[in-house]
Coordinates of C-alpha atoms in Angstrom, one line a residue:
R168 CA 15.2 -46.9 14.6
P169 CA 15.2 -43.6 16.5
A170 CA 14.6 -40.3 14.8
A171 CA 17.6 -38.0 14.1
H172 CA 16.8 -35.3 16.6
A173 CA 16.8 -31.6 15.6
R174 CA 20.0 -29.9 16.8
R175 CA 18.1 -27.0 18.3
G176 CA 14.7 -26.4 19.8
T177 CA 11.7 -25.3 17.8
T178 CA 9.7 -23.5 20.6
G179 CA 7.5 -20.7 19.1
K180 CA 8.0 -21.9 15.6
C181 CA 5.4 -22.4 12.9
L182 CA 5.3 -25.9 11.4
A183 CA 3.6 -26.6 8.1
V184 CA 2.6 -30.2 7.7
L185 CA 2.4 -31.1 4.0
P186 CA 0.1 -33.9 2.7
F187 CA 2.0 -37.2 2.7
T188 CA 2.4 -39.0 -0.6
S189 CA 2.0 -42.7 -1.6
V190 CA 5.1 -44.2 -3.0
G191 CA 5.9 -47.5 -4.7
A192 CA 5.0 -49.1 -8.0
A193 CA 2.8 -46.8 -10.0
E194 CA 0.5 -49.7 -11.1
A195 CA 0.0 -50.7 -7.5
A196 CA -0.9 -47.2 -6.2
G197 CA -4.5 -46.1 -6.5
P198 CA -6.6 -43.1 -5.3
H199 CA -7.4 -44.8 -2.0
D200 CA -3.6 -45.2 -1.3
E201 CA -3.0 -41.5 -2.0
A202 CA -6.1 -40.5 0.1
F203 CA -4.8 -42.8 2.9
A204 CA -1.4 -41.1 2.9
R205 CA -3.0 -37.6 3.0
G206 CA -5.3 -38.7 5.8
L207 CA -2.4 -40.0 7.9
A208 CA -0.8 -36.6 7.7
E209 CA -4.1 -35.0 8.7
T210 CA -4.4 -37.1 11.9
L211 CA -0.7 -36.5 12.7
S212 CA -1.4 -32.7 12.5
V213 CA -4.3 -33.1 14.9
G214 CA -1.9 -34.6 17.4
L215 CA 0.8 -31.9 16.7
A216 CA -1.8 -29.2 17.3
R217 CA -1.7 -30.1 21.0
V218 CA 2.0 -29.5 21.2
P219 CA 2.6 -26.5 23.5
Q220 CA 4.2 -23.4 21.9
L221 CA 4.0 -24.8 18.4
H222 CA 2.0 -22.9 15.7
L223 CA 0.7 -25.5 13.3
I224 CA -0.5 -25.2 9.7
P225 CA -2.3 -28.4 8.9
P226 CA -2.2 -30.1 5.5
L227 CA -5.4 -28.6 4.2
Y228 CA -4.3 -25.0 4.8
A229 CA -0.7 -25.7 3.8
T230 CA -1.7 -26.9 0.3
Q231 CA -4.2 -24.1 -0.1
L232 CA -1.7 -21.4 0.8
M233 CA 1.4 -22.9 -0.9
G234 CA -0.4 -23.6 -4.2
A235 CA 1.6 -25.3 -6.8
D236 CA 4.9 -23.7 -5.9
A237 CA 7.6 -26.4 -6.2
D238 CA 10.3 -24.4 -4.4
L239 CA 10.1 -25.2 -0.7
R240 CA 11.8 -22.1 0.5
T241 CA 9.5 -19.8 -1.5
A242 CA 6.4 -21.8 -0.6
A243 CA 7.2 -21.8 3.1
R244 CA 7.8 -18.1 3.0
K245 CA 4.4 -17.6 1.4
I246 CA 2.7 -19.1 4.4
G247 CA 5.1 -18.0 7.1
A248 CA 6.4 -21.5 8.0
H249 CA 9.7 -21.8 9.9
L250 CA 9.6 -25.6 9.6
V251 CA 8.1 -28.0 7.0
L252 CA 7.2 -31.6 7.6
S253 CA 6.9 -33.9 4.6
G254 CA 6.3 -37.6 4.5
A255 CA 5.6 -40.7 2.3
V256 CA 3.8 -44.0 2.8
L257 CA 5.0 -47.2 1.2
R258 CA 2.6 -50.1 1.2
A259 CA 3.1 -53.8 0.5
G260 CA 0.0 -55.7 1.2
E261 CA -0.7 -55.2 4.9
R262 CA 2.7 -53.9 5.7
L263 CA 3.3 -50.1 5.8
R264 CA 6.4 -48.0 6.0
V265 CA 6.0 -44.3 6.9
S266 CA 9.0 -41.9 6.3
Y267 CA 9.2 -38.2 7.2
S268 CA 11.6 -35.3 7.0
L269 CA 11.6 -32.2 9.2
I270 CA 13.1 -29.4 7.2
E271 CA 14.2 -25.8 7.9
P272 CA 13.2 -24.3 4.5
R273 CA 15.2 -21.0 4.6
R274 CA 18.5 -22.9 4.5
G275 CA 17.1 -26.1 3.0
E276 CA 18.5 -28.0 6.1
Q277 CA 17.0 -31.3 7.1
L278 CA 16.7 -31.2 10.9
A279 CA 15.4 -34.6 11.5
A280 CA 14.1 -37.7 9.7
D281 CA 12.8 -41.2 10.5
S282 CA 11.2 -44.3 9.0
L283 CA 8.6 -46.4 10.9
D284 CA 7.2 -49.8 10.0
G285 CA 3.7 -51.0 10.9
S286 CA 0.7 -52.9 9.9
A287 CA -2.6 -51.9 8.4
A288 CA -4.2 -54.2 11.0
D289 CA -2.8 -52.0 13.8
L290 CA -2.9 -48.4 12.5
F291 CA -3.3 -47.0 16.0
A292 CA 0.1 -48.3 17.0
L293 CA 1.7 -46.8 13.8
E294 CA 0.0 -43.4 14.4
D295 CA 1.2 -43.4 18.0
A296 CA 4.7 -44.2 17.0
L297 CA 4.7 -41.6 14.2
L298 CA 3.4 -38.8 16.5
A299 CA 5.9 -39.7 19.2
S300 CA 8.8 -39.7 16.7
V301 CA 7.9 -36.3 15.3
V302 CA 7.4 -34.8 18.8
R303 CA 10.8 -36.0 19.8
S304 CA 12.3 -34.3 16.7
L305 CA 10.7 -31.0 17.6
R306 CA 12.5 -30.9 21.0
I307 CA 9.8 -28.7 22.6
E308 CA 9.6 -28.8 26.4
A309 CA 6.5 -30.6 27.5
A310 CA 5.8 -31.9 24.0
E311 CA 6.8 -35.4 25.1
R312 CA 3.5 -35.6 27.1
V313 CA 1.4 -35.1 24.0
R314 CA -0.6 -38.2 23.2
P315 CA -2.9 -39.1 20.3
A316 CA -6.7 -38.7 20.7
A317 CA -8.6 -41.9 21.3
V318 CA -10.2 -43.3 18.2
A319 CA -13.2 -45.6 18.7
L320 CA -13.0 -47.4 15.3
G321 CA -11.9 -50.9 14.3
P322 CA -8.8 -51.3 12.2
A323 CA -10.6 -51.6 8.8
S324 CA -12.9 -48.7 9.6
H325 CA -10.0 -46.6 10.8
E326 CA -8.2 -47.0 7.5
Q327 CA -11.4 -46.0 5.7
Y328 CA -11.6 -42.9 8.0
L329 CA -8.1 -41.9 7.0
Q330 CA -8.9 -42.3 3.4
A331 CA -12.0 -40.0 3.8
L332 CA -9.8 -37.4 5.5
G333 CA -7.5 -37.6 2.6
Y334 CA -10.2 -37.0 0.0
L335 CA -11.5 -34.1 2.0
Q336 CA -8.2 -32.2 1.7
R337 CA -9.1 -31.6 -1.9
I338 CA -11.8 -29.0 -1.1
D339 CA -11.6 -27.6 -4.6
N340 CA -12.5 -30.9 -6.2
E341 CA -16.2 -31.8 -5.8
A342 CA -15.6 -35.4 -6.8
S343 CA -13.0 -35.8 -4.1
V344 CA -15.3 -34.2 -1.5
D345 CA -18.1 -36.6 -2.6
G346 CA -15.7 -39.5 -2.2
G347 CA -15.0 -38.5 1.4
I348 CA -18.7 -38.1 2.1
R349 CA -19.4 -41.6 0.8
L350 CA -16.7 -43.2 2.9
L351 CA -17.9 -41.3 6.1
E352 CA -21.5 -42.1 5.5
G353 CA -20.5 -45.7 5.0
L354 CA -18.7 -45.7 8.3
L355 CA -21.8 -44.4 10.1
A356 CA -23.8 -47.2 8.7
A357 CA -21.2 -49.8 9.7
E358 CA -20.0 -48.4 13.1
G359 CA -23.0 -46.3 14.3
D360 CA -22.7 -42.8 15.8
T361 CA -19.2 -41.7 16.8
A362 CA -18.0 -38.1 17.5
L363 CA -15.0 -38.6 15.2
V364 CA -17.1 -39.5 12.1
H365 CA -19.8 -37.0 12.7
A366 CA -17.2 -34.2 13.1
A367 CA -15.6 -35.2 9.8
L368 CA -19.0 -35.3 8.1
G369 CA -19.9 -31.9 9.5
R370 CA -16.8 -30.5 7.8
A371 CA -17.4 -32.5 4.6
Y372 CA -21.0 -31.3 4.3
L373 CA -19.9 -27.7 4.9
R374 CA -17.4 -28.0 2.1
K375 CA -20.0 -29.4 -0.2
Y376 CA -22.3 -26.5 0.7
Y377 CA -19.5 -24.0 -0.3
L378 CA -19.1 -25.8 -3.6
R379 CA -22.9 -26.0 -4.4
M380 CA -24.4 -23.3 -2.3
E381 CA -27.5 -25.5 -1.7
P382 CA -29.1 -25.1 1.7
D383 CA -29.7 -28.8 2.3
W384 CA -25.9 -29.4 2.6
K385 CA -25.7 -26.7 5.3
A386 CA -28.5 -28.3 7.2
K387 CA -26.7 -31.7 7.1
A388 CA -23.5 -30.0 8.2
E389 CA -25.2 -28.5 11.3
A390 CA -26.9 -31.8 12.2
S391 CA -23.6 -33.7 12.1
C392 CA -21.8 -31.0 14.1
R393 CA -24.5 -31.1 16.8
M394 CA -24.3 -34.9 17.0
A395 CA -20.5 -34.7 17.2
L396 CA -20.7 -32.2 20.1
A397 CA -23.3 -34.2 21.9
L398 CA -20.8 -37.1 21.8
D399 CA -17.7 -35.0 22.5
P400 CA -18.4 -31.4 23.8
H401 CA -14.6 -30.6 23.9
S402 CA -13.7 -30.8 20.3
A403 CA -12.2 -27.4 19.1
D404 CA -12.6 -28.4 15.5
V405 CA -16.3 -29.2 15.8
V406 CA -17.0 -26.0 17.8
A407 CA -15.2 -23.9 15.2
T408 CA -17.1 -25.6 12.3
L409 CA -20.4 -24.9 14.2
G410 CA -19.4 -21.3 14.6
R411 CA -19.0 -21.0 10.8
L412 CA -22.3 -22.7 10.3
H413 CA -24.1 -20.3 12.7
F414 CA -22.5 -17.3 10.9
E415 CA -23.6 -18.6 7.5
S416 CA -27.1 -19.1 8.9
G417 CA -27.3 -15.6 10.3
H418 CA -27.3 -16.7 13.9
H419 CA -24.6 -14.2 15.0
A420 CA -24.9 -14.5 18.8
E421 CA -24.5 -18.2 18.6
A422 CA -21.7 -17.8 16.1
V423 CA -19.8 -15.5 18.5
E424 CA -20.4 -17.9 21.4
A425 CA -19.2 -20.9 19.5
T426 CA -16.1 -19.1 18.1
Q427 CA -15.1 -17.8 21.5
R428 CA -15.5 -21.3 22.9
S429 CA -13.3 -22.7 20.2
L430 CA -10.7 -20.0 21.2
E431 CA -10.9 -21.2 24.8
L432 CA -10.2 -24.8 23.6
R433 CA -7.4 -23.7 21.1
P434 CA -6.3 -20.1 21.9
D435 CA -3.6 -20.0 19.2
D436 CA -6.0 -20.4 16.3
P437 CA -5.9 -17.3 14.0
E438 CA -8.8 -18.7 11.9
A439 CA -11.1 -18.4 14.9
L440 CA -10.1 -14.7 15.4
I441 CA -10.6 -14.1 11.7
L442 CA -14.1 -15.6 11.8
L443 CA -14.9 -13.5 14.9
S444 CA -13.8 -10.4 13.0
R445 CA -16.1 -11.3 10.1
I446 CA -19.1 -11.8 12.4
Y447 CA -18.6 -8.4 14.2
E448 CA -18.1 -6.7 10.8
S449 CA -21.3 -8.1 9.4
E450 CA -23.1 -6.5 12.3
G451 CA -21.4 -3.1 11.7
K452 CA -19.4 -3.5 14.9
F453 CA -16.2 -2.2 13.3
A454 CA -14.2 -1.5 16.5
E455 CA -14.7 -5.1 17.6
A456 CA -14.0 -6.4 14.1
E457 CA -10.8 -4.4 13.9
R458 CA -9.7 -5.6 17.4
A459 CA -10.2 -9.3 16.5
A460 CA -8.3 -8.8 13.2
Q461 CA -5.5 -7.0 15.1
Q462 CA -5.3 -9.9 17.5
A463 CA -5.0 -12.4 14.6
V464 CA -2.2 -10.3 13.2
A465 CA -0.4 -10.1 16.5
L466 CA -0.8 -13.9 17.0
R467 CA 0.5 -14.7 13.5
P468 CA 2.2 -11.7 11.9
D469 CA 3.4 -13.9 9.1
Y470 CA -0.1 -15.2 8.2
W471 CA -1.5 -13.5 5.1
R472 CA -5.1 -14.1 6.0
A473 CA -4.9 -12.1 9.2
H474 CA -3.6 -9.1 7.3
D475 CA -6.3 -9.6 4.6
R476 CA -9.0 -9.6 7.3
L477 CA -7.7 -6.4 8.8
A478 CA -7.6 -4.7 5.4
L479 CA -11.2 -5.8 4.7
V480 CA -12.4 -4.2 8.0
Y481 CA -10.8 -0.9 6.8
F482 CA -12.2 -1.2 3.3
R483 CA -15.8 -1.9 4.4
Q484 CA -15.7 1.4 6.4
G485 CA -14.6 3.3 3.4
R486 CA -11.1 3.7 4.7
Y487 CA -9.6 2.6 1.4
D488 CA -6.2 4.3 1.7
R489 CA -5.8 2.6 5.1
S490 CA -6.6 -0.8 3.6
T491 CA -3.8 -0.7 1.0
Q492 CA -1.0 -1.3 3.6
P493 CA -2.2 -4.6 5.0
W494 CA -3.0 -5.8 1.4
R495 CA 0.5 -4.9 0.3
K496 CA 1.7 -7.0 3.3
V497 CA -0.4 -9.9 2.0
I498 CA 1.4 -9.7 -1.3
E499 CA 4.7 -9.3 0.4
L500 CA 4.1 -12.5 2.3
T501 CA 2.5 -14.3 -0.6
P502 CA 3.6 -12.7 -3.9
D503 CA 1.5 -15.0 -6.1
N504 CA -1.7 -14.6 -4.1
A505 CA -4.5 -14.0 -6.6
H506 CA -6.8 -12.9 -3.7
G507 CA -4.4 -10.3 -2.4
H508 CA -3.8 -8.7 -5.8
C509 CA -7.6 -8.6 -6.5
N510 CA -8.4 -6.9 -3.2
L511 CA -5.6 -4.4 -3.6
G512 CA -7.0 -3.6 -7.0
A513 CA -10.4 -2.9 -5.4
A514 CA -8.8 -0.4 -3.0
Y515 CA -7.0 1.3 -5.9
F516 CA -10.2 1.6 -7.8
Q517 CA -12.0 3.3 -5.0
L518 CA -9.1 5.7 -4.7
G519 CA -9.5 6.6 -8.4
R520 CA -6.2 4.9 -9.3
F521 CA -7.5 3.1 -12.3
D522 CA -4.2 2.1 -13.9
D523 CA -3.0 0.6 -10.6
A524 CA -6.3 -1.2 -10.2
V525 CA -6.1 -2.7 -13.7
A526 CA -2.5 -3.8 -13.1
E527 CA -3.5 -5.6 -9.8
Y528 CA -6.5 -7.3 -11.4
R529 CA -4.3 -8.5 -14.3
R530 CA -1.8 -9.9 -11.8
S531 CA -4.6 -11.7 -10.0
L532 CA -5.9 -13.2 -13.2
E533 CA -2.4 -14.3 -14.3
V534 CA -2.0 -16.2 -11.0
L535 CA -5.5 -17.8 -11.2
P536 CA -8.5 -16.9 -13.3
N537 CA -11.1 -16.0 -10.7
S538 CA -14.6 -14.5 -10.7
T539 CA -13.8 -11.6 -8.3
A540 CA -11.0 -10.3 -10.4
Y541 CA -13.1 -10.4 -13.6
L542 CA -15.8 -8.5 -11.7
G543 CA -13.3 -5.9 -10.5
M544 CA -11.8 -5.5 -14.0
G545 CA -15.2 -5.1 -15.5
T546 CA -16.1 -2.4 -13.0
V547 CA -13.0 -0.4 -13.8
L548 CA -13.8 -0.7 -17.6
F549 CA -17.4 0.3 -17.0
F550 CA -16.5 3.5 -15.2
Q551 CA -14.0 4.2 -18.0
G552 CA -16.9 4.1 -20.4
R553 CA -15.8 0.9 -22.1
Q554 CA -19.1 -0.9 -21.8
A555 CA -18.4 -3.7 -24.3
D556 CA -15.2 -4.6 -22.6
A557 CA -16.9 -4.5 -19.2
L558 CA -19.6 -6.8 -20.5
A559 CA -17.0 -9.3 -21.6
M560 CA -15.4 -9.4 -18.1
Y561 CA -18.8 -9.8 -16.4
E562 CA -19.7 -12.6 -18.7
K563 CA -16.4 -14.4 -17.8
S564 CA -17.3 -14.0 -14.1
V565 CA -20.7 -15.5 -14.6
A566 CA -19.2 -18.4 -16.5
L567 CA -16.9 -19.2 -13.6
T568 CA -19.5 -18.8 -10.9
P569 CA -23.0 -19.2 -12.3
R570 CA -24.6 -19.3 -8.9
D571 CA -23.0 -16.1 -7.7
A572 CA -25.6 -13.4 -7.4
R573 CA -23.0 -10.6 -7.5
S574 CA -21.8 -11.8 -11.0
W575 CA -25.3 -11.7 -12.4
G576 CA -26.1 -8.3 -10.8
N577 CA -23.0 -6.7 -12.2
L578 CA -23.7 -8.2 -15.6
A579 CA -27.3 -6.9 -15.4
D580 CA -26.0 -3.4 -14.6
A581 CA -23.7 -3.3 -17.6
Q582 CA -26.5 -4.6 -19.9
R583 CA -28.9 -2.0 -18.5
W584 CA -26.7 0.8 -19.9
T585 CA -25.9 -0.9 -23.2
P586 CA -28.3 -0.1 -26.1
G587 CA -30.1 -3.2 -27.3
L588 CA -29.5 -5.3 -24.2
E589 CA -32.3 -4.0 -22.0
A590 CA -34.2 -7.3 -22.2
K591 CA -31.1 -9.3 -21.3
S592 CA -30.6 -7.0 -18.4
V593 CA -34.1 -7.9 -17.0
E594 CA -33.2 -11.6 -17.3
S595 CA -29.9 -11.1 -15.5
F596 CA -31.4 -9.0 -12.7
D597 CA -34.1 -11.6 -12.2
R598 CA -31.4 -14.3 -11.9
A599 CA -29.4 -12.2 -9.4
I600 CA -32.5 -11.5 -7.4
A601 CA -33.5 -15.2 -7.3
L602 CA -30.0 -16.3 -6.2
M603 CA -29.8 -13.6 -3.5
R604 CA -33.2 -14.4 -2.1
E605 CA -32.1 -18.1 -1.9
H606 CA -29.0 -17.0 0.0
L607 CA -30.9 -14.7 2.4
A608 CA -33.4 -17.5 3.1
G609 CA -30.5 -19.3 4.7
N610 CA -28.7 -16.3 6.1
P611 CA -31.3 -13.5 6.9
K612 CA -28.8 -11.3 8.7
D613 CA -26.5 -10.6 5.8
A614 CA -26.7 -6.8 5.5
E615 CA -24.5 -6.7 2.4
G616 CA -26.9 -9.2 0.8
W617 CA -30.0 -7.2 1.6
S618 CA -28.5 -4.0 0.3
R619 CA -27.5 -5.7 -3.0
L620 CA -31.0 -7.2 -3.3
A621 CA -32.5 -3.8 -2.6
K622 CA -30.5 -2.1 -5.4
W623 CA -31.4 -4.8 -8.0
L624 CA -35.1 -4.7 -7.0
A625 CA -35.1 -0.9 -7.4
K626 CA -33.6 -1.3 -10.9
R627 CA -36.4 -3.7 -11.8
G628 CA -38.9 -1.1 -10.7
W629 CA -40.2 -2.9 -7.7
A630 CA -40.1 0.0 -5.3
S631 CA -41.9 -1.3 -2.2
E632 CA -39.8 -4.5 -2.1
S633 CA -36.6 -2.6 -2.6
L634 CA -37.4 -0.1 0.2
E635 CA -38.1 -3.0 2.6
A636 CA -34.9 -4.7 1.7
I637 CA -32.8 -1.6 2.2
R638 CA -34.5 -1.0 5.5
R639 CA -33.4 -4.4 6.7
A640 CA -29.9 -3.9 5.5
L641 CA -29.5 -0.6 7.4
E642 CA -31.1 -2.0 10.5
L643 CA -28.6 -4.9 10.5
A644 CA -25.5 -2.7 9.8
P645 CA -26.2 1.0 9.9
R646 CA -22.5 1.9 9.6
N647 CA -21.8 -0.3 6.6
A648 CA -20.6 2.2 3.9
N649 CA -21.6 -0.1 1.0
S650 CA -25.2 -0.5 2.3
V651 CA -25.5 3.3 2.8
A652 CA -24.2 3.9 -0.7
R653 CA -26.7 1.4 -2.2
A654 CA -29.5 3.2 -0.4
I655 CA -28.9 6.3 -2.5
T656 CA -29.9 4.4 -5.7
V657 CA -32.9 2.7 -3.9
Y658 CA -34.4 5.9 -2.7
H659 CA -33.6 7.8 -5.9
L660 CA -35.4 5.2 -8.1
A661 CA -38.3 5.1 -5.6
G662 CA -38.8 8.9 -6.2
E663 CA -37.7 9.8 -2.6
R664 CA -35.1 12.5 -3.6
E665 CA -34.6 13.9 -0.1
R666 CA -33.8 10.5 1.4
A667 CA -31.5 9.8 -1.5
L668 CA -29.6 13.0 -0.8
E669 CA -29.5 12.3 2.9
H670 CA -27.8 8.9 2.2
L671 CA -25.5 10.5 -0.4
E672 CA -24.3 12.8 2.4
A673 CA -24.1 9.9 4.8
A674 CA -22.0 7.8 2.3
V675 CA -19.6 10.7 1.8
Q676 CA -19.3 11.1 5.6
A677 CA -18.7 7.4 5.9
G678 CA -15.8 7.7 3.4
Y679 CA -17.4 5.8 0.5
G680 CA -15.4 6.1 -2.7
M681 CA -16.0 9.2 -4.8
V682 CA -15.3 7.3 -8.1
E683 CA -18.7 5.5 -8.1
L684 CA -20.7 8.4 -6.6
Q685 CA -19.4 10.7 -9.4
G686 CA -19.5 8.2 -12.2
D687 CA -22.6 6.0 -11.7
P688 CA -25.0 6.9 -14.6
E689 CA -27.9 6.0 -12.3
L690 CA -27.1 9.1 -10.1
E691 CA -26.8 11.7 -12.8
E692 CA -29.9 13.6 -11.7
L693 CA -28.7 13.7 -8.1
R694 CA -25.4 15.1 -9.2
K695 CA -27.3 18.0 -10.9
D696 CA -29.2 18.8 -7.7
P697 CA -27.5 21.8 -5.9
R698 CA -27.4 19.9 -2.6
G699 CA -26.0 16.8 -4.3
R700 CA -23.4 18.9 -6.1
A701 CA -22.3 20.5 -2.8
V702 CA -22.1 17.2 -1.0
L703 CA -19.9 15.7 -3.8
M704 CA -17.6 18.8 -3.7
E705 CA -17.2 18.3 0.0
G706 CA -16.4 14.7 -0.6
E707 CA -13.7 15.6 -3.2
A708 CA -12.1 18.0 -0.8
R709 CA -12.2 15.4 2.0
Q710 CA -10.5 12.8 -0.3
A711 CA -7.9 15.3 -1.4
R712 CA -7.0 16.0 2.3
M713 CA -6.5 12.3 3.1
E714 CA -3.0 11.4 4.0
P715 CA -1.4 8.1 2.9
A716 CA -1.8 5.2 5.3
G717 CA 1.1 4.8 7.7
M718 CA 3.8 2.2 7.1
E719 CA 3.8 0.8 10.6
E720 CA 3.2 -2.9 11.1
E721 CA -0.6 -3.5 11.0

């Protein structure tokens, strides 16, 4: 039966597609049925992404951003969705019934709904009918001409492909990602090379890499993406995935080229602009990074990740006060965003607002225990002289992310200044160094990584290696305030006081936070130096003259 059409057009609206659910007798439903339902929503969102003048949030991002919020109005507001599409799949043998609802969440009004019947033996026809029905409901001019992408798989293989896509929506669950990989690898063995399967495998392998941080998965992801592009050079999703891979591998020129190509294929994709900003920032090209972030904000002013990216560009330049406004916007858009509270806490710490920083880190941890908030809380406690409490926070960070070099490096620092833990500090530094070297082997253009490594090497007493590492960091991103500040410690511990003082002055000029420069016990001797004391006094005066960031829309 025909869909109940929306009573008004949805041009320019943002539509969030939620994962479809499997309904029916509980004993009859299994994980494959749930995965199939989620996969069907994923392929529907691919078709809807081609609808003119519609901003789409696919199921993967919708679930990530909404979290566990059961209230649709609140959840939709968190991600900036004007419309929400939900659906369910009922299966009885080979027969399928797919039902959906198009909802305006602010008023809780159902704008359209439909139920479609089909067969597992002819999934293509069912997908065509579902896309056509939803497109009619949206009532967007020219949307009726949108057609599904061709799928070169047999019926049984296509069902397996949809199940794989469903498993891959759970990117936080390694077992689910592994299930998707097994299904896709099985399809390759059965069907041979197809762009569709290789593209999905590229995304799957990249997600596995993010979970395990093992270089082999990144290599597999790149191989699958390249094969997919050889078979279909016009896939925006594959080009975007390849851009992320190039960035993770330190191939920045190729990353920029791939990301700009993905924007040509899909110009309304804020994620591509966010990635472009990250690439430019990593090279110290802050004007270009800020411009790309501003473009993402202009494209999607209700998308928290765009504001977060803009704030990070400011933060990495030492413009801490400026960064607070877009991070407050992140929290306004997504009040229970652990990431937003954590980053705002970091800005407050650098501004010397310790109580505000602690409050934001606590809010972040209340929403979701996370390694970064534990690191931030530990750093505040350390600079308050509460070493034992700081150690406890760093240990929690390590427990959550045992392969994160930052967690081990911060723990080592706290142990270094705690009597009786000097030997433990050496072990932790060595673990941090090993993990960072492994990371840099796969991404040799990570300036932040080289500067962290340089600082840890210096604290182990390995002067020549630390000097080489900081040289590489500063060559890659000479205007990165964090790298300049870490160079102070590297040169100081290497016995090069003049160069340490030069970088102290450069860090202050770059706007680096005075809290660490004035409180780091490693820099005590430099603070006693007349030149060092004068530089820090100038920095204090500069910070006192800073005006609060404007309240204009970022």
